[in-house]
Coordinates of C-alpha atoms and ligand atoms in Angstrom, one line a residue:
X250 CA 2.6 -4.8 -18.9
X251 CA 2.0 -7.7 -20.6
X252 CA 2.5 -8.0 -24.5
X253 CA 1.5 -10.2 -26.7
X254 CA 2.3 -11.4 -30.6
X255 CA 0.2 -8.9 -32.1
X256 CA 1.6 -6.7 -35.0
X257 CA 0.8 -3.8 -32.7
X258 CA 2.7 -4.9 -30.0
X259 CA 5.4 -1.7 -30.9
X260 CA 2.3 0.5 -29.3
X261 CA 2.8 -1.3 -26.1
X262 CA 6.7 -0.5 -26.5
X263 CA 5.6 3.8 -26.5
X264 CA 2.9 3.6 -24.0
X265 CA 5.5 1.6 -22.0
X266 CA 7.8 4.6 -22.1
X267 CA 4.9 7.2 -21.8
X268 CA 4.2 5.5 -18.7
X269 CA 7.6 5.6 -17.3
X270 CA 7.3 9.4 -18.3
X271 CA 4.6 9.7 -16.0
X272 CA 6.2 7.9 -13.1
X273 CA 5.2 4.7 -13.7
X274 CA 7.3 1.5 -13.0
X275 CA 6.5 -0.9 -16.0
X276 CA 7.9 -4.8 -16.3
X277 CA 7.4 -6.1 -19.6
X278 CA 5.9 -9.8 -19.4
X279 CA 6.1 -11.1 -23.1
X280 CA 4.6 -14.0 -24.7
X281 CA 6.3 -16.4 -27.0
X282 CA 4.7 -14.9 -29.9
X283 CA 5.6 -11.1 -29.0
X284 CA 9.2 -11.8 -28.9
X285 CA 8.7 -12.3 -32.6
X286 CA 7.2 -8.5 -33.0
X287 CA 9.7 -7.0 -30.5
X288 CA 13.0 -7.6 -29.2
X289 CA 13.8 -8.0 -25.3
X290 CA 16.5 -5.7 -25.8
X291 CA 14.9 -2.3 -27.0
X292 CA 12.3 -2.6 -24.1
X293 CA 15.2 -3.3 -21.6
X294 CA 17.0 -0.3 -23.0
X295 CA 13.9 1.9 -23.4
X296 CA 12.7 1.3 -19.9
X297 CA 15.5 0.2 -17.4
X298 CA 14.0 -3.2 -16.6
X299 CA 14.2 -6.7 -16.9
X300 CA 12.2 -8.5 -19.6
X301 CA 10.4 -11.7 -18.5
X302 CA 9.0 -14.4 -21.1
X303 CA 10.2 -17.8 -20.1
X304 CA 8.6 -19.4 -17.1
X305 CA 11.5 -22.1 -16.8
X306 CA 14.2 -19.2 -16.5
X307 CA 16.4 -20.0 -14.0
X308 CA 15.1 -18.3 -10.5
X309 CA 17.7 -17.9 -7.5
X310 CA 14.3 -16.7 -5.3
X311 CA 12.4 -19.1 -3.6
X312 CA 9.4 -17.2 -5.0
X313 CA 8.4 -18.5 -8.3
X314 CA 8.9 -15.4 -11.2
X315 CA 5.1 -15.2 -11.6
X316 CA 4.2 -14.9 -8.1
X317 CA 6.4 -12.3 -7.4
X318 CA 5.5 -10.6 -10.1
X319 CA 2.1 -10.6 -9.7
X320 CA 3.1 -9.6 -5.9
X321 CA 5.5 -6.9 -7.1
X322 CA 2.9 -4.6 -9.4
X323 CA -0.2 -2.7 -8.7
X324 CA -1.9 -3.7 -11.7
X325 CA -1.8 -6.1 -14.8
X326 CA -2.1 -4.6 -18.4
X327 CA -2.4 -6.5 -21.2
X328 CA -1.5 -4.5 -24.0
X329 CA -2.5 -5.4 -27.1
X330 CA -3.8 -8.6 -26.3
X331 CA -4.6 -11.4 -28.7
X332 CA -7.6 -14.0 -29.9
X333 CA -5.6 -16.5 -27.9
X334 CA -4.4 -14.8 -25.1
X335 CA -8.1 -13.2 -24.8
X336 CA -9.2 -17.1 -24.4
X337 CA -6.8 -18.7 -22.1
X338 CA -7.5 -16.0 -19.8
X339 CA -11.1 -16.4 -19.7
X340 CA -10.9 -20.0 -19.4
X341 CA -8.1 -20.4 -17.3
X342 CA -5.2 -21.9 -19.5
X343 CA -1.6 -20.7 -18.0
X344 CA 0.8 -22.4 -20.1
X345 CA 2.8 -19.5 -20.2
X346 CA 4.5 -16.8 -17.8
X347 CA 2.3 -14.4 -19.3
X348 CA -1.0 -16.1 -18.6
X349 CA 0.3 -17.5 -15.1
X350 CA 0.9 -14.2 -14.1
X351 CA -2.1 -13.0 -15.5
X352 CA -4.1 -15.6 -13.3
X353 CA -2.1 -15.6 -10.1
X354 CA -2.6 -11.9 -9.9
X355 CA -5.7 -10.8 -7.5
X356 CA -5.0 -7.2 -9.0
X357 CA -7.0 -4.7 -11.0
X358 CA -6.6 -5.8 -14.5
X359 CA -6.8 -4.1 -17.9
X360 CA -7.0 -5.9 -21.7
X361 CA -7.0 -4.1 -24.6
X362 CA -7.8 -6.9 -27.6
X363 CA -6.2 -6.3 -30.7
X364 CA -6.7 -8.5 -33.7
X365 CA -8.5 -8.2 -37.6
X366 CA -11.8 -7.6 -37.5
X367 CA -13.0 -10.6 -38.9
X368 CA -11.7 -12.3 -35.5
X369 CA -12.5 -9.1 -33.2
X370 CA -16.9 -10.1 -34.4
X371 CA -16.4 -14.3 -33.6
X372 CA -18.8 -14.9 -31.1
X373 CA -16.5 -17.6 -29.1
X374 CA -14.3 -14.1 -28.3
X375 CA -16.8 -11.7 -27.7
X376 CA -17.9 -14.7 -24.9
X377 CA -14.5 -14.6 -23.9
X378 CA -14.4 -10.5 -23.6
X379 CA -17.7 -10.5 -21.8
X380 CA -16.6 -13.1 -18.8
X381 CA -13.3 -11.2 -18.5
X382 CA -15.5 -8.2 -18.0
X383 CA -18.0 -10.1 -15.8
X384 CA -14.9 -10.7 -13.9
X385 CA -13.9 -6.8 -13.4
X386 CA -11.2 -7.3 -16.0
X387 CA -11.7 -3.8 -17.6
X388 CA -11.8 -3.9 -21.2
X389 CA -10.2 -1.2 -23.5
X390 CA -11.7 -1.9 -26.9
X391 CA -10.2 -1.5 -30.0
X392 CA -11.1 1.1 -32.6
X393 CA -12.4 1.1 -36.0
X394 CA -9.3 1.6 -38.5
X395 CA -7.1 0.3 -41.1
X396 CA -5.2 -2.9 -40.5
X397 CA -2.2 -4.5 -42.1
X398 CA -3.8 -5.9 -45.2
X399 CA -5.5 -2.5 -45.7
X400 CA -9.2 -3.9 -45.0
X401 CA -10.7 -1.4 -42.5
X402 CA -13.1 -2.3 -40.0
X403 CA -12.7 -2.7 -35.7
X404 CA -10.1 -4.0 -34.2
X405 CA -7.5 -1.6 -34.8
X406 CA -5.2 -0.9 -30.7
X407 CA -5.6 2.6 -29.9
X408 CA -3.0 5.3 -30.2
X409 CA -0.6 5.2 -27.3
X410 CA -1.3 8.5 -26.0
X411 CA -5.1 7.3 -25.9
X412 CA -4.3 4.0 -24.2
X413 CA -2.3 6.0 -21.5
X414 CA -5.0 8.4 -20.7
X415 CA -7.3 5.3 -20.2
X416 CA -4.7 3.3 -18.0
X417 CA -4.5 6.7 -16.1
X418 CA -8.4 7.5 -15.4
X419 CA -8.3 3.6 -14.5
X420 CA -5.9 3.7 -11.9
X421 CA -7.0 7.2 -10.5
X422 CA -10.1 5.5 -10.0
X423 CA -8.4 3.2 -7.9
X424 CA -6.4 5.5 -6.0
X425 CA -9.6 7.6 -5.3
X426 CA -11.2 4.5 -3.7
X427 CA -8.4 2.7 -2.0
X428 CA -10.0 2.5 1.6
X429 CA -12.8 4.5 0.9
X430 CA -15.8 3.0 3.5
X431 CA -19.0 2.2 1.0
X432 CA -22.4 0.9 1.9
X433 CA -24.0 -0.7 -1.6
X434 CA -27.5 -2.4 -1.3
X435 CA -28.9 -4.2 -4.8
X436 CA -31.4 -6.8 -5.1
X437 CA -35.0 -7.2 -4.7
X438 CA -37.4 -6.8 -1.0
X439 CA -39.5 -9.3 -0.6
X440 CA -42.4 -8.6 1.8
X441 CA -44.1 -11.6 2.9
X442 CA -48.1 -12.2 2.1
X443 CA -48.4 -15.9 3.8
X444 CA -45.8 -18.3 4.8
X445 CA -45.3 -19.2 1.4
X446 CA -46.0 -15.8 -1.2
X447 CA -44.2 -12.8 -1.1
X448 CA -44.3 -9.3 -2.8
X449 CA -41.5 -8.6 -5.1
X450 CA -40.3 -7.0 -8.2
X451 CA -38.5 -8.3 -11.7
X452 CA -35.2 -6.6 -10.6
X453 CA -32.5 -8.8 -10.6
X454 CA -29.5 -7.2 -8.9
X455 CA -26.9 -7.7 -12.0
X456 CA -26.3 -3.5 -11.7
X457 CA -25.3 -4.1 -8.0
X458 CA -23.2 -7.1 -8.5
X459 CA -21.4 -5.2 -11.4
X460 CA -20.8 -1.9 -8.9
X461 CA -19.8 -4.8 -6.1
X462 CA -17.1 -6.0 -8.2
X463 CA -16.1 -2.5 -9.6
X464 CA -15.5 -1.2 -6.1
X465 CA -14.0 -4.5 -4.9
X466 CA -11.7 -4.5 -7.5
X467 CA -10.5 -0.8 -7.3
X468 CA -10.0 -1.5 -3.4
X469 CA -12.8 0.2 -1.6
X470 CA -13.7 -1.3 1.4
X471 CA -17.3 -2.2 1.1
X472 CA -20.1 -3.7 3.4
X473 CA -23.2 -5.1 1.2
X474 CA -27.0 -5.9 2.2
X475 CA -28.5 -7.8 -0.9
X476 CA -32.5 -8.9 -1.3
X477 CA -33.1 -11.7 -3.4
X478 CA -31.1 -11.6 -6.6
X479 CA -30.8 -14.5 -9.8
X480 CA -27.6 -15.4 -8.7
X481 CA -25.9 -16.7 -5.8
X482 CA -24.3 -13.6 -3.8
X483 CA -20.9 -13.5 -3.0
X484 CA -19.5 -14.4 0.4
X485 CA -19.2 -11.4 1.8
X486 CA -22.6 -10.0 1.3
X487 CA -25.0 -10.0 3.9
X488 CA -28.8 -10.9 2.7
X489 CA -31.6 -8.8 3.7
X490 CA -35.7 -9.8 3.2
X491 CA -38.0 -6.4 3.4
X492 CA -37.5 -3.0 3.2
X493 CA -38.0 -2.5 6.4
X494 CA -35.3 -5.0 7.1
X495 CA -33.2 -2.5 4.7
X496 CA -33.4 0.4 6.5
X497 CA -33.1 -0.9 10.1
X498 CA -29.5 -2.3 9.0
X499 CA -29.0 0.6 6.7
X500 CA -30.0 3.3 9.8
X501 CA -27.5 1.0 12.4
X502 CA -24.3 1.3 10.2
X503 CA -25.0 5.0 9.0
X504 CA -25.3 5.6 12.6
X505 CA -21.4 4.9 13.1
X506 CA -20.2 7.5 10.9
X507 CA -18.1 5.9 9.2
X508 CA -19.4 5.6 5.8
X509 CA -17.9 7.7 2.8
X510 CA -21.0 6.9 0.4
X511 CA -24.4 5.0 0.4
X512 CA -24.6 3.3 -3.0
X513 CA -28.5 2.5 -3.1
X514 CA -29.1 0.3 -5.8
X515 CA -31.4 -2.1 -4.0
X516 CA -35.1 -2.0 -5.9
X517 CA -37.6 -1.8 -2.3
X518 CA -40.8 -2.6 -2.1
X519 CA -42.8 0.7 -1.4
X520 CA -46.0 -1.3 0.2
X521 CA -46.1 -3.8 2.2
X522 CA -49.3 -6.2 3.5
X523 CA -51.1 -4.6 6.3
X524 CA -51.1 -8.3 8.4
X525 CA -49.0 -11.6 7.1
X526 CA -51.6 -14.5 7.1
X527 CA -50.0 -17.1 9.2
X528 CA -49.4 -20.6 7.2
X529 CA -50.8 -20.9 3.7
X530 CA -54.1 -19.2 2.6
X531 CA -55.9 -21.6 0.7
X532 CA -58.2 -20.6 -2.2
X533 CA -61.0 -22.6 -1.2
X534 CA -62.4 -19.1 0.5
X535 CA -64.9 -16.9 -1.2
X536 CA -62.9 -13.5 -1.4
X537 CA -58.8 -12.7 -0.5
X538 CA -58.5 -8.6 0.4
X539 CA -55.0 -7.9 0.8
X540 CA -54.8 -4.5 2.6
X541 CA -51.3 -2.6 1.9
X542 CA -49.9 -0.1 3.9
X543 CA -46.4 2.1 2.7
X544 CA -43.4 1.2 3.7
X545 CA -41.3 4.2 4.7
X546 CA -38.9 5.7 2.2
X547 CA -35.2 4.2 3.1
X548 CA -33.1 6.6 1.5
X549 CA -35.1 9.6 2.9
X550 CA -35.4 8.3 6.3
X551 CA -31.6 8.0 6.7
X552 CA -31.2 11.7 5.0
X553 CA -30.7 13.0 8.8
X554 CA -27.9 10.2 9.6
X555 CA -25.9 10.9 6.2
X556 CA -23.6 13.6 8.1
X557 CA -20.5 13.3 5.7
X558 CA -21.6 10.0 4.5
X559 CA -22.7 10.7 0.0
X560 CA -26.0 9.4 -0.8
X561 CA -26.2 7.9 -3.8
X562 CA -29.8 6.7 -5.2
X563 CA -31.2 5.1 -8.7
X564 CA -34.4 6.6 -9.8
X565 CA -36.3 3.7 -12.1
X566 CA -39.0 5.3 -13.8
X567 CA -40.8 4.4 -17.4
X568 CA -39.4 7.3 -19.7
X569 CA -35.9 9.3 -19.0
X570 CA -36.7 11.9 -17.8
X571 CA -34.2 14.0 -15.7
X572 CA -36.8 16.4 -14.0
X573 CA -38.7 13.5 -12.8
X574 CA -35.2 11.8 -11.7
X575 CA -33.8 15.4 -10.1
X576 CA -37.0 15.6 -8.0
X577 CA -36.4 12.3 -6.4
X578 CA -32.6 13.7 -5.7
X579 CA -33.6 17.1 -4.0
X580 CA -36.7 15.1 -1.9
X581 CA -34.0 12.5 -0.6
X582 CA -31.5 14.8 -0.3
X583 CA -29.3 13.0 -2.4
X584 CA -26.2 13.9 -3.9
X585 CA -26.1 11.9 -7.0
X586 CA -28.9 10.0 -8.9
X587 CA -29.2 7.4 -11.6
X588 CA -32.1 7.8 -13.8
X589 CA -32.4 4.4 -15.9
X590 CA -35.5 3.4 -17.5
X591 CA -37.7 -0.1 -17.0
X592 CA -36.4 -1.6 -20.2
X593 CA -33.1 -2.1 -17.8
X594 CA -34.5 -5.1 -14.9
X595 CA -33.3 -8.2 -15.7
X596 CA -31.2 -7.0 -18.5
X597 CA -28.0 -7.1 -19.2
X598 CA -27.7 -3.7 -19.9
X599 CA -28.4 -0.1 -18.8
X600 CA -29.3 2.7 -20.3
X601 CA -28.5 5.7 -17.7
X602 CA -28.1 9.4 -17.2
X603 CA -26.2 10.2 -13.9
X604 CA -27.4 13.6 -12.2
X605 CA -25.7 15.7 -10.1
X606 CA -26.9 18.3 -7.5
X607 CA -27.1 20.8 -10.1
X608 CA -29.2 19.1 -12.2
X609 CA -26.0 18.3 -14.8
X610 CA -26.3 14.9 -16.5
X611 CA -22.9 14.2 -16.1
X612 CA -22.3 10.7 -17.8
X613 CA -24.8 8.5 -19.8
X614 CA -25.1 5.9 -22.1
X615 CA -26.3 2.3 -23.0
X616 CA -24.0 -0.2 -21.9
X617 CA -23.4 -3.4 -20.6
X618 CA -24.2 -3.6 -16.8
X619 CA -20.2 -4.1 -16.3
X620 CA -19.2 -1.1 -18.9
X621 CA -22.1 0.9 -16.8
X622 CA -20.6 0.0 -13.4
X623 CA -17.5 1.6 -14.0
X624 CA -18.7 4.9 -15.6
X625 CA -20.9 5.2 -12.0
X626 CA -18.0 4.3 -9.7
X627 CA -15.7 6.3 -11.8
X628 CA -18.2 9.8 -11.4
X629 CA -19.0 8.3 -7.5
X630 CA -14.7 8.1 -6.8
X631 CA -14.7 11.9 -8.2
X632 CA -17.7 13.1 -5.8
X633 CA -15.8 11.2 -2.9
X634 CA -12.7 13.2 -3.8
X635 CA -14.2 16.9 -4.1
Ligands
CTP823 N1 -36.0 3.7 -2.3 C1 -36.0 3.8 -0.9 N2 -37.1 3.4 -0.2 C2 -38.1 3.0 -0.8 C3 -38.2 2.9 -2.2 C4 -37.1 3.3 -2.9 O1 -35.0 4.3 -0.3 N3 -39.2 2.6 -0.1 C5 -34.8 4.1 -3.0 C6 -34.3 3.2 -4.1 O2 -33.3 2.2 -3.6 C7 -33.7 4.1 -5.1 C8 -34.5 5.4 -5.0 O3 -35.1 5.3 -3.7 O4 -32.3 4.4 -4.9 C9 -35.6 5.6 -6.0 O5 -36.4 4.5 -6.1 P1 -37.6 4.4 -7.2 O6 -38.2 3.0 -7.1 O7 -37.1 4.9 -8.5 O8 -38.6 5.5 -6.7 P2 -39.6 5.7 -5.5 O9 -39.0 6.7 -4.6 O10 -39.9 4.4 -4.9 O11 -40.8 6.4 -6.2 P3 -41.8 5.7 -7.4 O12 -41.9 4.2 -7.1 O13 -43.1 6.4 -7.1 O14 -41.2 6.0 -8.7

């Protein structure tokens, strides 16, 4: 837990203790600032622990303090977290234990920013929260509500009882997908007209990167096919051209049985060109036909591999509409869908309805891709539980 010089750093101090309530093991990382809003000694008293806040402290382990920290916890919380701590950890300053542990951690992380409103709205900030978030930081944002000069507005921490029901849906969510096998496809098919044109779509693959790095960061072991996307795919994601290309892979690793979900969030081409013309057609000829024939649907041709394995489909269409959305569900035999509307490709956000087998909207809203992402993995962990 990681507190910073905020006046509402003695919330940190109760959900600390809340936590401990609930079995929780929490060490209190302070910054300079915070040790000037509350004392070493009530948090070592309240919660049994050592208090860390100077990186020169003297250290008989070999390890430095912040790397065994960040090897000793399960998860970083910044709580409340500051304008300047909010910025050094999105650009990558660690002139502090704090911050060092903050970056040397490859752990889920949480940040709740607490500050007057007037800084909460600066634009150089909500950059900051945005790339923590684009990171899989998960950010739990402030509230409207009085602060200390009495001017009202958001930026106000939550109440400790609220903060500790969001750390604890957080980390359920990781302990529901800790190993968990998941196939996730995003991205855009291309099917290939000549050497050189293609048919594609305007999707961009942001909503897949955002689930990629939701699931990745909650622990869920993951295997990814990716079309073409605007950004450069991570590493470990393996790039696939045409549909058909999709559901050949898709059909070989379902096959295994292995798989606890199938997270389709790929946009396929549903027509392809009857014949690829071989080099470059030129347009010095009188007429161009390009015959199409269907591509087969992916999602229902794996339906009979799926054994135990969740299907999980998008349904794009032009209104919201859950009937249109549900019928795609029952004729894939899916167990979840995501209805989102075309207003969503290439943006940043999504505005989605998630529908279950019973035709219950069971989450929706208009969020960032990020914020999105983990509202789907969160119901997706829950269906991998039942
Ligand atoms: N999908 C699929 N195979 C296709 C096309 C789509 O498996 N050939 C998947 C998508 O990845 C998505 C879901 O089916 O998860 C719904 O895709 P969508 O484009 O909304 O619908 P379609 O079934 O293609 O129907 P339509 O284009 O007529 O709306």
């Amino acid at each position: 837990m990681g507190i910073t010089g905020s006046i509402a750093a003695f919330k940190a101090i109760e959900l600390s203790r809340l936590l401990l309530k609930r079995g929780h093991r929490v060490i209190p990382v302070l910054t300079q600032s915070a040790l000037k809003f509350v004392t070493p000694l009530s948090l070592t008293s309240l919660l049994n622990e050592k208090v860390y806040y100077d990186m020169f402290e003297e250290n008989e382990n070999k390890t430095p303090i912040h790397i065994r920290l960040a090897r000793e916890c399960d998860l970083v919380a910044i709580i409340p977290a500051t304008f300047n701590f909010i910025t050094k950890a999105s650009v990558g300053l660690a002139d502090d234990l704090l911050s060092l542990v903050f970056h040397s951690a490859n752990l889920p992380k949480i940040v709740a920013p607490c500050m007057h409103p007037t800084l909460y709205q600066n634009e150089i900030l909500q950059n900051h929260l945005l790339n923590l978030e684009r990171m899989g930081v998960f950010i739990i944002e402030p509230v409207e509500g009085e602060m200390s000069d009495l001017t009202v507005g958001k930026g106000r921490l939550k109440e400790p009882v609220e903060l500790l029901k969001e750390i604890e849906s957080y980390i359920e969510l990781i302990n529901r997908l800790k190993g968990k096998k998941i196939l996730l496809t995003f991205g855009r098919t291309e099917e290939e007209i000549d050497d050189v044109r293609v048919i594609t779509n305007r999707s961009s693959g942001k909503m897949g990167l955002s689930l990629y790095k939701v699931l990745k960061i909650a622990g869920a072991n993951l295997k990814v096919f990716a079309g073409k996307t605007d950004f450069e795919i991570p590493p470990d994601v393996i790039r696939l051209n045409s549909t058909l290309e999709f559901l050949e892979n898709l059909k070989g690793e379902l096959i295994k049985g292995e798989y606890d979900a199938l997270i389709m969030c790929a946009a396929l081409s549903d027509f392809r060109p009857k014949k690829k013309f071989e080099g470059k057609i030129k347009k010095n000829r009188r007429k161009l036909k390009i015959e199409l024939e269907e591509n087969p649907d992916v999602l229902k041709s794996l339906s009979s591999l799926k054994k135990k394995t969740k299907l999980i489909g998008f349904a794009l269409e032009e209104k919201p509409d859950v009937e249109v959305a549900y019928k795609k569900l029952r004729e894939k035999n899916l167990d979840v869908i995501i209805l989102n509307t075309i207003k969503t490709i290439s943006s940043d956000n999504i505005d989605f309805k998630i529908i279950n087998k019973n035709k219950e909207v069971i989450d929706e809203g208009e969020l960032s891709k990020m914020k999105a992402a983990f509202r789907i993995v969160k119901k997706i962990s829950e269906l991998l539980s039942q």
